[in-house]
Amino acid sequence: MDKKFYIAANWKMNASLSFINDYFSFLDSKAENSNEMIICPPDIYLQSLIKTAPSFIKTGAQNISSHDAGAYTGECSGEMLADNSVQYVIIGHSERRQYHQESNEDIKLKLLKAIDSNISPILCVGESREERESDQTFDVINKQIRSVLDNDILSKDIGLLIAYEPIWAIGTGLTATPEMANDVHSFIHSIVSEMISNSIPILYGGSMKESNAKDLLEMEHIHGGLIGGASLDASEFLNIYNIAEEIRNG
Ligand code: 13P
């Protein structure tokens, strides 16, 4: 199957300098395969990661300001991230939507700033448990995608990735079944294909781990994972990356 996979780690608010040293003593340049590995640490560790990680690993931030500069305490601009060689940025993660009240409008502004700074966005979408149980999954996803992406944005060569992260599966140990995830991925694919002809990789996130990665990654519309908890274990994260390679070569 010639499908390139994107295996991305979202470390969230975890890590330390010694964690980073240990992580990359284990995950070194010998680990490289034909797929893309991305690691998104907290901003304060971006430079340590860039210095310590083997060069095949791409670096991502977990947030970007919707402003260029000025009195925005605690924020980091796209220009600052680019200045620190950041290649990807997670935008619209459900934890940012929930704890920082980020709306679809804010998320669009952030996405535009990432594009201005030549940083590839990883746009996260996903429904809550209540929304799934009341059959609103597709409506929610449709709105999240259409209010942020349009023809103009998609026609730019910006290395955009979309991550489908059902909120009820994040950090809970509950995973969408491969079929459930694939259905939503296929739906996202159909929305995006109405706007452009090239396909955008769609990653799955929500309790992905070594034990379920193969079944998820084998699904037609799943092009990788955005992995939280399991990415904090270098050995497990590397095993997931290697599973992707086996599927690609298989
Ligand atoms: P978990 O893998 O811990 O469920 O987290 C998923 C996630 O939120 C990645 O962005």
PDB file of C-alpha atoms and ligand atoms in Angstrom:
ATOM      1  CA  MET A   1       0.000   0.000   0.000  1.00  0.00           C
ATOM      2  CA  ASP A   2       1.661   3.299  -0.912  1.00  0.00           C
ATOM      3  CA  LYS A   3       0.246   5.481   1.752  1.00  0.00           C
ATOM      4  CA  LYS A   4       2.632   7.791   3.586  1.00  0.00           C
ATOM      5  CA  PHE A   5       1.866   7.895   7.298  1.00  0.00           C
ATOM      6  CA  TYR A   6       2.249  10.809   9.680  1.00  0.00           C
ATOM      7  CA  ILE A   7       2.941   9.648  13.210  1.00  0.00           C
ATOM      8  CA  ALA A   8       2.707  12.674  15.479  1.00  0.00           C
ATOM      9  CA  ALA A   9       3.253  13.017  19.220  1.00  0.00           C
ATOM     10  CA  ASN A  10       1.383  15.602  21.240  1.00  0.00           C
ATOM     11  CA  TRP A  11       3.243  15.678  24.526  1.00  0.00           C
ATOM     12  CA  LYS A  12       0.730  18.205  25.927  1.00  0.00           C
ATOM     13  CA  MET A  13       2.076  19.687  29.204  1.00  0.00           C
ATOM     14  CA  ASN A  14       4.554  16.875  29.855  1.00  0.00           C
ATOM     15  CA  ALA A  15       8.364  16.468  29.572  1.00  0.00           C
ATOM     16  CA  SER A  16      11.519  17.849  31.163  1.00  0.00           C
ATOM     17  CA  LEU A  17      15.119  18.238  30.015  1.00  0.00           C
ATOM     18  CA  SER A  18      16.049  14.847  31.418  1.00  0.00           C
ATOM     19  CA  PHE A  19      12.963  13.246  29.808  1.00  0.00           C
ATOM     20  CA  ILE A  20      14.078  14.651  26.444  1.00  0.00           C
ATOM     21  CA  ASN A  21      17.630  13.340  26.878  1.00  0.00           C
ATOM     22  CA  ASP A  22      16.394   9.870  27.796  1.00  0.00           C
ATOM     23  CA  TYR A  23      13.787   9.858  25.020  1.00  0.00           C
ATOM     24  CA  PHE A  24      16.312  10.563  22.271  1.00  0.00           C
ATOM     25  CA  SER A  25      19.021   8.312  23.661  1.00  0.00           C
ATOM     26  CA  PHE A  26      16.481   5.622  22.867  1.00  0.00           C
ATOM     27  CA  LEU A  27      14.882   7.084  19.717  1.00  0.00           C
ATOM     28  CA  ASP A  28      17.950   7.955  17.648  1.00  0.00           C
ATOM     29  CA  SER A  29      18.744   8.393  13.956  1.00  0.00           C
ATOM     30  CA  LYS A  30      18.631   4.608  13.359  1.00  0.00           C
ATOM     31  CA  ALA A  31      14.880   4.756  13.915  1.00  0.00           C
ATOM     32  CA  GLU A  32      14.174   6.618  10.668  1.00  0.00           C
ATOM     33  CA  ASN A  33      11.839   4.961   8.180  1.00  0.00           C
ATOM     34  CA  SER A  34       9.902   6.168   5.136  1.00  0.00           C
ATOM     35  CA  ASN A  35       7.092   7.825   7.110  1.00  0.00           C
ATOM     36  CA  GLU A  36       6.959  11.192   8.833  1.00  0.00           C
ATOM     37  CA  MET A  37       7.496  11.472  12.562  1.00  0.00           C
ATOM     38  CA  ILE A  38       6.445  14.712  14.237  1.00  0.00           C
ATOM     39  CA  ILE A  39       6.889  15.632  17.903  1.00  0.00           C
ATOM     40  CA  CYS A  40       5.060  18.541  19.532  1.00  0.00           C
ATOM     41  CA  PRO A  41       6.550  19.362  22.957  1.00  0.00           C
ATOM     42  CA  PRO A  42       5.604  22.335  25.143  1.00  0.00           C
ATOM     43  CA  ASP A  43       7.067  25.523  23.578  1.00  0.00           C
ATOM     44  CA  ILE A  44       9.708  25.883  26.278  1.00  0.00           C
ATOM     45  CA  TYR A  45      11.304  22.605  25.113  1.00  0.00           C
ATOM     46  CA  LEU A  46      11.194  23.241  21.352  1.00  0.00           C
ATOM     47  CA  GLN A  47      14.863  24.223  21.216  1.00  0.00           C
ATOM     48  CA  SER A  48      15.993  21.300  23.394  1.00  0.00           C
ATOM     49  CA  LEU A  49      14.061  18.950  21.155  1.00  0.00           C
ATOM     50  CA  ILE A  50      15.582  20.428  18.006  1.00  0.00           C
ATOM     51  CA  LYS A  51      19.075  20.095  19.482  1.00  0.00           C
ATOM     52  CA  THR A  52      18.600  16.593  20.861  1.00  0.00           C
ATOM     53  CA  ALA A  53      16.287  14.778  18.430  1.00  0.00           C
ATOM     54  CA  PRO A  54      17.637  13.123  15.276  1.00  0.00           C
ATOM     55  CA  SER A  55      17.186  15.388  12.267  1.00  0.00           C
ATOM     56  CA  PHE A  56      14.554  13.241  10.533  1.00  0.00           C
ATOM     57  CA  ILE A  57      12.057  14.138  13.263  1.00  0.00           C
ATOM     58  CA  LYS A  58       9.905  17.165  12.490  1.00  0.00           C
ATOM     59  CA  THR A  59       9.086  19.567  15.286  1.00  0.00           C
ATOM     60  CA  GLY A  60       5.667  20.982  16.047  1.00  0.00           C
ATOM     61  CA  ALA A  61       4.190  23.468  18.506  1.00  0.00           C
ATOM     62  CA  GLN A  62       0.894  22.918  20.313  1.00  0.00           C
ATOM     63  CA  ASN A  63      -0.516  26.409  19.775  1.00  0.00           C
ATOM     64  CA  ILE A  64       0.046  29.654  17.875  1.00  0.00           C
ATOM     65  CA  SER A  65      -1.215  33.161  18.583  1.00  0.00           C
ATOM     66  CA  SER A  66      -3.826  34.695  16.323  1.00  0.00           C
ATOM     67  CA  HIS A  67      -1.892  37.984  16.645  1.00  0.00           C
ATOM     68  CA  ASP A  68       1.440  39.099  15.184  1.00  0.00           C
ATOM     69  CA  ALA A  69       3.040  40.787  18.212  1.00  0.00           C
ATOM     70  CA  GLY A  70       2.256  42.952  21.206  1.00  0.00           C
ATOM     71  CA  ALA A  71       0.576  42.804  24.590  1.00  0.00           C
ATOM     72  CA  TYR A  72      -0.601  39.180  24.579  1.00  0.00           C
ATOM     73  CA  THR A  73       0.889  37.700  27.732  1.00  0.00           C
ATOM     74  CA  GLY A  74       1.792  34.038  27.486  1.00  0.00           C
ATOM     75  CA  GLU A  75       1.362  33.785  23.723  1.00  0.00           C
ATOM     76  CA  CYS A  76       3.833  32.881  20.980  1.00  0.00           C
ATOM     77  CA  SER A  77       3.507  34.224  17.436  1.00  0.00           C
ATOM     78  CA  GLY A  78       3.936  32.332  14.190  1.00  0.00           C
ATOM     79  CA  GLU A  79       7.030  34.381  13.456  1.00  0.00           C
ATOM     80  CA  MET A  80       8.557  33.309  16.790  1.00  0.00           C
ATOM     81  CA  LEU A  81       7.768  29.664  16.114  1.00  0.00           C
ATOM     82  CA  ALA A  82       9.259  29.900  12.625  1.00  0.00           C
ATOM     83  CA  ASP A  83      12.313  31.637  14.113  1.00  0.00           C
ATOM     84  CA  ASN A  84      12.740  28.487  16.216  1.00  0.00           C
ATOM     85  CA  SER A  85      12.529  26.190  13.157  1.00  0.00           C
ATOM     86  CA  VAL A  86       9.090  24.859  14.037  1.00  0.00           C
ATOM     87  CA  GLN A  87       7.585  23.000  11.069  1.00  0.00           C
ATOM     88  CA  TYR A  88       4.102  22.089  12.319  1.00  0.00           C
ATOM     89  CA  VAL A  89       1.589  23.535  14.729  1.00  0.00           C
ATOM     90  CA  ILE A  90      -1.456  21.878  16.303  1.00  0.00           C
ATOM     91  CA  ILE A  91      -4.478  24.148  15.905  1.00  0.00           C
ATOM     92  CA  GLY A  92      -7.938  23.684  17.386  1.00  0.00           C
ATOM     93  CA  HIS A  93      -7.133  20.867  19.789  1.00  0.00           C
ATOM     94  CA  SER A  94     -10.225  20.106  21.883  1.00  0.00           C
ATOM     95  CA  GLU A  95      -8.316  20.988  25.058  1.00  0.00           C
ATOM     96  CA  ARG A  96      -7.705  24.483  23.639  1.00  0.00           C
ATOM     97  CA  ARG A  97     -11.326  24.728  22.495  1.00  0.00           C
ATOM     98  CA  GLN A  98     -12.530  23.661  25.939  1.00  0.00           C
ATOM     99  CA  TYR A  99     -10.104  25.296  28.408  1.00  0.00           C
ATOM    100  CA  HIS A 100      -9.285  28.414  26.383  1.00  0.00           C
ATOM    101  CA  GLN A 101     -12.681  28.926  24.750  1.00  0.00           C
ATOM    102  CA  GLU A 102     -11.211  28.826  21.245  1.00  0.00           C
ATOM    103  CA  SER A 103     -13.976  29.170  18.681  1.00  0.00           C
ATOM    104  CA  ASN A 104     -13.928  28.058  15.057  1.00  0.00           C
ATOM    105  CA  GLU A 105     -13.340  31.743  14.193  1.00  0.00           C
ATOM    106  CA  ASP A 106     -10.256  31.931  16.468  1.00  0.00           C
ATOM    107  CA  ILE A 107      -9.017  28.696  14.955  1.00  0.00           C
ATOM    108  CA  LYS A 108      -9.298  30.075  11.450  1.00  0.00           C
ATOM    109  CA  LEU A 109      -7.263  33.152  12.448  1.00  0.00           C
ATOM    110  CA  LYS A 110      -4.595  30.888  13.938  1.00  0.00           C
ATOM    111  CA  LEU A 111      -4.512  28.756  10.819  1.00  0.00           C
ATOM    112  CA  LEU A 112      -3.983  31.855   8.685  1.00  0.00           C
ATOM    113  CA  LYS A 113      -1.109  32.935  10.936  1.00  0.00           C
ATOM    114  CA  ALA A 114       0.502  29.509  10.583  1.00  0.00           C
ATOM    115  CA  ILE A 115       0.246  29.801   6.806  1.00  0.00           C
ATOM    116  CA  ASP A 116       1.769  33.310   6.891  1.00  0.00           C
ATOM    117  CA  SER A 117       4.700  31.871   8.844  1.00  0.00           C
ATOM    118  CA  ASN A 118       5.178  28.859   6.564  1.00  0.00           C
ATOM    119  CA  ILE A 119       4.273  26.433   9.339  1.00  0.00           C
ATOM    120  CA  SER A 120       2.117  23.441   8.438  1.00  0.00           C
ATOM    121  CA  PRO A 121      -1.119  23.355  10.460  1.00  0.00           C
ATOM    122  CA  ILE A 122      -2.422  20.185  12.084  1.00  0.00           C
ATOM    123  CA  LEU A 123      -6.105  21.112  12.311  1.00  0.00           C
ATOM    124  CA  CYS A 124      -7.957  19.127  14.992  1.00  0.00           C
ATOM    125  CA  VAL A 125     -11.668  18.392  14.851  1.00  0.00           C
ATOM    126  CA  GLY A 126     -13.861  16.069  16.859  1.00  0.00           C
ATOM    127  CA  GLU A 127     -17.174  15.615  18.589  1.00  0.00           C
ATOM    128  CA  SER A 128     -18.025  15.263  22.274  1.00  0.00           C
ATOM    129  CA  ARG A 129     -19.704  12.178  23.711  1.00  0.00           C
ATOM    130  CA  GLU A 130     -23.041  14.000  23.956  1.00  0.00           C
ATOM    131  CA  GLU A 131     -22.775  15.065  20.322  1.00  0.00           C
ATOM    132  CA  ARG A 132     -22.040  11.505  19.204  1.00  0.00           C
ATOM    133  CA  GLU A 133     -24.856  10.072  21.292  1.00  0.00           C
ATOM    134  CA  SER A 134     -27.314  12.557  19.816  1.00  0.00           C
ATOM    135  CA  ASP A 135     -26.197  11.811  16.243  1.00  0.00           C
ATOM    136  CA  GLN A 136     -24.584  15.178  15.697  1.00  0.00           C
ATOM    137  CA  THR A 137     -21.084  13.917  14.861  1.00  0.00           C
ATOM    138  CA  PHE A 138     -21.206  14.709  11.158  1.00  0.00           C
ATOM    139  CA  ASP A 139     -22.835  18.117  11.685  1.00  0.00           C
ATOM    140  CA  VAL A 140     -20.182  19.123  14.208  1.00  0.00           C
ATOM    141  CA  ILE A 141     -17.310  17.947  12.017  1.00  0.00           C
ATOM    142  CA  ASN A 142     -18.829  19.584   8.952  1.00  0.00           C
ATOM    143  CA  LYS A 143     -19.044  22.916  10.772  1.00  0.00           C
ATOM    144  CA  GLN A 144     -15.550  22.632  12.244  1.00  0.00           C
ATOM    145  CA  ILE A 145     -14.055  21.959   8.825  1.00  0.00           C
ATOM    146  CA  ARG A 146     -16.081  24.384   6.709  1.00  0.00           C
ATOM    147  CA  SER A 147     -15.730  27.309   9.093  1.00  0.00           C
ATOM    148  CA  VAL A 148     -11.946  27.043   8.955  1.00  0.00           C
ATOM    149  CA  LEU A 149     -10.991  25.640   5.551  1.00  0.00           C
ATOM    150  CA  ASP A 150     -11.960  26.954   2.151  1.00  0.00           C
ATOM    151  CA  ASN A 151     -10.926  26.585  -1.429  1.00  0.00           C
ATOM    152  CA  ASP A 152      -8.413  29.366  -1.213  1.00  0.00           C
ATOM    153  CA  ILE A 153      -6.621  27.939   1.847  1.00  0.00           C
ATOM    154  CA  LEU A 154      -6.674  24.408   0.507  1.00  0.00           C
ATOM    155  CA  SER A 155      -5.231  25.423  -2.831  1.00  0.00           C
ATOM    156  CA  LYS A 156      -2.064  26.644  -1.094  1.00  0.00           C
ATOM    157  CA  ASP A 157       0.732  24.148  -0.712  1.00  0.00           C
ATOM    158  CA  ILE A 158       0.986  24.382   3.072  1.00  0.00           C
ATOM    159  CA  GLY A 159       1.428  20.770   4.159  1.00  0.00           C
ATOM    160  CA  LEU A 160      -1.889  20.819   6.010  1.00  0.00           C
ATOM    161  CA  LEU A 161      -2.823  17.783   8.098  1.00  0.00           C
ATOM    162  CA  ILE A 162      -6.250  17.220   9.647  1.00  0.00           C
ATOM    163  CA  ALA A 163      -6.598  15.237  12.872  1.00  0.00           C
ATOM    164  CA  TYR A 164      -9.888  13.632  13.827  1.00  0.00           C
ATOM    165  CA  GLU A 165      -9.928  13.394  17.603  1.00  0.00           C
ATOM    166  CA  PRO A 166     -13.241  12.332  19.128  1.00  0.00           C
ATOM    167  CA  ILE A 167     -13.208  14.102  22.500  1.00  0.00           C
ATOM    168  CA  TRP A 168     -14.666  11.082  24.289  1.00  0.00           C
ATOM    169  CA  ALA A 169     -11.653   9.016  23.205  1.00  0.00           C
ATOM    170  CA  ILE A 170      -8.928  11.432  24.335  1.00  0.00           C
ATOM    171  CA  GLY A 171      -7.025  10.214  27.362  1.00  0.00           C
ATOM    172  CA  THR A 172      -9.898   7.951  28.356  1.00  0.00           C
ATOM    173  CA  GLY A 173      -8.648   4.615  27.049  1.00  0.00           C
ATOM    174  CA  LEU A 174     -11.791   4.484  24.884  1.00  0.00           C
ATOM    175  CA  THR A 175     -10.891   4.351  21.203  1.00  0.00           C
ATOM    176  CA  ALA A 176     -13.181   4.807  18.259  1.00  0.00           C
ATOM    177  CA  THR A 177     -13.366   1.455  16.495  1.00  0.00           C
ATOM    178  CA  PRO A 178     -11.372   1.475  13.258  1.00  0.00           C
ATOM    179  CA  GLU A 179     -14.678   1.485  11.342  1.00  0.00           C
ATOM    180  CA  MET A 180     -16.102   4.397  13.353  1.00  0.00           C
ATOM    181  CA  ALA A 181     -12.947   6.417  12.799  1.00  0.00           C
ATOM    182  CA  ASN A 182     -12.774   5.500   9.132  1.00  0.00           C
ATOM    183  CA  ASP A 183     -16.381   6.630   8.585  1.00  0.00           C
ATOM    184  CA  VAL A 184     -15.609  10.083   9.941  1.00  0.00           C
ATOM    185  CA  HIS A 185     -12.308  10.237   8.032  1.00  0.00           C
ATOM    186  CA  SER A 186     -14.143   9.328   4.862  1.00  0.00           C
ATOM    187  CA  PHE A 187     -16.682  12.074   5.573  1.00  0.00           C
ATOM    188  CA  ILE A 188     -13.890  14.644   6.121  1.00  0.00           C
ATOM    189  CA  HIS A 189     -12.264  13.435   2.926  1.00  0.00           C
ATOM    190  CA  SER A 190     -15.514  14.001   1.031  1.00  0.00           C
ATOM    191  CA  ILE A 191     -15.886  17.582   2.362  1.00  0.00           C
ATOM    192  CA  VAL A 192     -12.301  18.423   1.457  1.00  0.00           C
ATOM    193  CA  SER A 193     -12.615  16.816  -1.994  1.00  0.00           C
ATOM    194  CA  GLU A 194     -15.468  19.181  -2.773  1.00  0.00           C
ATOM    195  CA  MET A 195     -12.977  22.014  -2.352  1.00  0.00           C
ATOM    196  CA  ILE A 196      -9.780  20.630  -3.916  1.00  0.00           C
ATOM    197  CA  SER A 197      -8.643  17.631  -5.864  1.00  0.00           C
ATOM    198  CA  ASN A 198      -5.498  16.664  -3.933  1.00  0.00           C
ATOM    199  CA  SER A 199      -6.141  14.688  -0.832  1.00  0.00           C
ATOM    200  CA  ILE A 200      -5.201  15.952   2.625  1.00  0.00           C
ATOM    201  CA  PRO A 201      -3.813  13.388   5.090  1.00  0.00           C
ATOM    202  CA  ILE A 202      -6.206  12.734   7.979  1.00  0.00           C
ATOM    203  CA  LEU A 203      -4.751  11.495  11.283  1.00  0.00           C
ATOM    204  CA  TYR A 204      -6.683   9.766  14.040  1.00  0.00           C
ATOM    205  CA  GLY A 205      -6.216  10.779  17.683  1.00  0.00           C
ATOM    206  CA  GLY A 206      -7.783   9.394  20.840  1.00  0.00           C
ATOM    207  CA  SER A 207      -6.132   6.634  22.887  1.00  0.00           C
ATOM    208  CA  MET A 208      -4.107   5.356  19.947  1.00  0.00           C
ATOM    209  CA  LYS A 209      -1.492   2.951  21.246  1.00  0.00           C
ATOM    210  CA  GLU A 210       0.703   0.100  20.125  1.00  0.00           C
ATOM    211  CA  SER A 211      -2.074  -2.442  20.639  1.00  0.00           C
ATOM    212  CA  ASN A 212      -4.662  -0.733  18.405  1.00  0.00           C
ATOM    213  CA  ALA A 213      -2.446   1.152  15.943  1.00  0.00           C
ATOM    214  CA  LYS A 214      -2.337  -1.575  13.292  1.00  0.00           C
ATOM    215  CA  ASP A 215      -6.119  -1.920  13.046  1.00  0.00           C
ATOM    216  CA  LEU A 216      -6.587   1.853  12.874  1.00  0.00           C
ATOM    217  CA  LEU A 217      -3.760   2.590  10.433  1.00  0.00           C
ATOM    218  CA  GLU A 218      -4.865  -0.149   8.074  1.00  0.00           C
ATOM    219  CA  MET A 219      -8.148   1.664   7.421  1.00  0.00           C
ATOM    220  CA  GLU A 220      -8.394   3.278   4.011  1.00  0.00           C
ATOM    221  CA  HIS A 221      -8.872   6.885   5.117  1.00  0.00           C
ATOM    222  CA  ILE A 222      -6.553   6.904   8.158  1.00  0.00           C
ATOM    223  CA  HIS A 223      -3.149   8.356   7.303  1.00  0.00           C
ATOM    224  CA  GLY A 224      -1.535   8.456  10.709  1.00  0.00           C
ATOM    225  CA  GLY A 225      -2.025   9.252  14.342  1.00  0.00           C
ATOM    226  CA  LEU A 226      -1.893  12.204  16.704  1.00  0.00           C
ATOM    227  CA  ILE A 227      -0.867  10.454  19.869  1.00  0.00           C
ATOM    228  CA  GLY A 228      -0.965  11.803  23.416  1.00  0.00           C
ATOM    229  CA  GLY A 229      -0.382   9.413  26.320  1.00  0.00           C
ATOM    230  CA  ALA A 230       1.324   6.639  24.334  1.00  0.00           C
ATOM    231  CA  SER A 231       3.788   9.097  22.783  1.00  0.00           C
ATOM    232  CA  LEU A 232       5.321   9.763  26.209  1.00  0.00           C
ATOM    233  CA  ASP A 233       6.877   6.312  26.088  1.00  0.00           C
ATOM    234  CA  ALA A 234       9.626   6.444  23.454  1.00  0.00           C
ATOM    235  CA  SER A 235       9.537   2.690  22.932  1.00  0.00           C
ATOM    236  CA  GLU A 236       5.766   2.549  22.401  1.00  0.00           C
ATOM    237  CA  PHE A 237       5.799   5.597  20.135  1.00  0.00           C
ATOM    238  CA  LEU A 238       8.592   4.100  18.036  1.00  0.00           C
ATOM    239  CA  ASN A 239       6.696   0.820  17.809  1.00  0.00           C
ATOM    240  CA  ILE A 240       3.666   2.675  16.409  1.00  0.00           C
ATOM    241  CA  TYR A 241       5.919   4.400  13.857  1.00  0.00           C
ATOM    242  CA  ASN A 242       7.315   0.991  12.889  1.00  0.00           C
ATOM    243  CA  ILE A 243       3.814  -0.507  12.590  1.00  0.00           C
ATOM    244  CA  ALA A 244       3.037   2.246  10.062  1.00  0.00           C
ATOM    245  CA  GLU A 245       6.127   1.247   8.085  1.00  0.00           C
ATOM    246  CA  GLU A 246       5.133  -2.435   8.096  1.00  0.00           C
ATOM    247  CA  ILE A 247       1.694  -1.498   6.733  1.00  0.00           C
ATOM    248  CA  ARG A 248       3.245   0.758   4.119  1.00  0.00           C
ATOM    249  CA  ASN A 249       5.603  -1.985   2.961  1.00  0.00           C
ATOM    250  CA  GLY A 250       3.129  -4.802   3.364  1.00  0.00           C
TER     251      GLY A 250
HETATM  252  P1  13P B   1      -4.432  10.430  23.947  1.00  0.00           P
HETATM  253  O1  13P B   1      -3.625   9.644  22.929  1.00  0.00           O
HETATM  254  O2  13P B   1      -3.758  10.533  25.279  1.00  0.00           O
HETATM  255  O3  13P B   1      -5.835   9.946  24.009  1.00  0.00           O
HETATM  256  O4  13P B   1      -4.479  11.950  23.402  1.00  0.00           O
HETATM  257  C1  13P B   1      -4.877  12.189  22.124  1.00  0.00           C
HETATM  258  C2  13P B   1      -4.670  13.613  21.836  1.00  0.00           C
HETATM  259  O5  13P B   1      -5.356  14.470  22.378  1.00  0.00           O
HETATM  260  C3  13P B   1      -3.591  13.976  20.904  1.00  0.00           C
HETATM  261  O6  13P B   1      -3.673  15.311  20.520  1.00  0.00           O
END
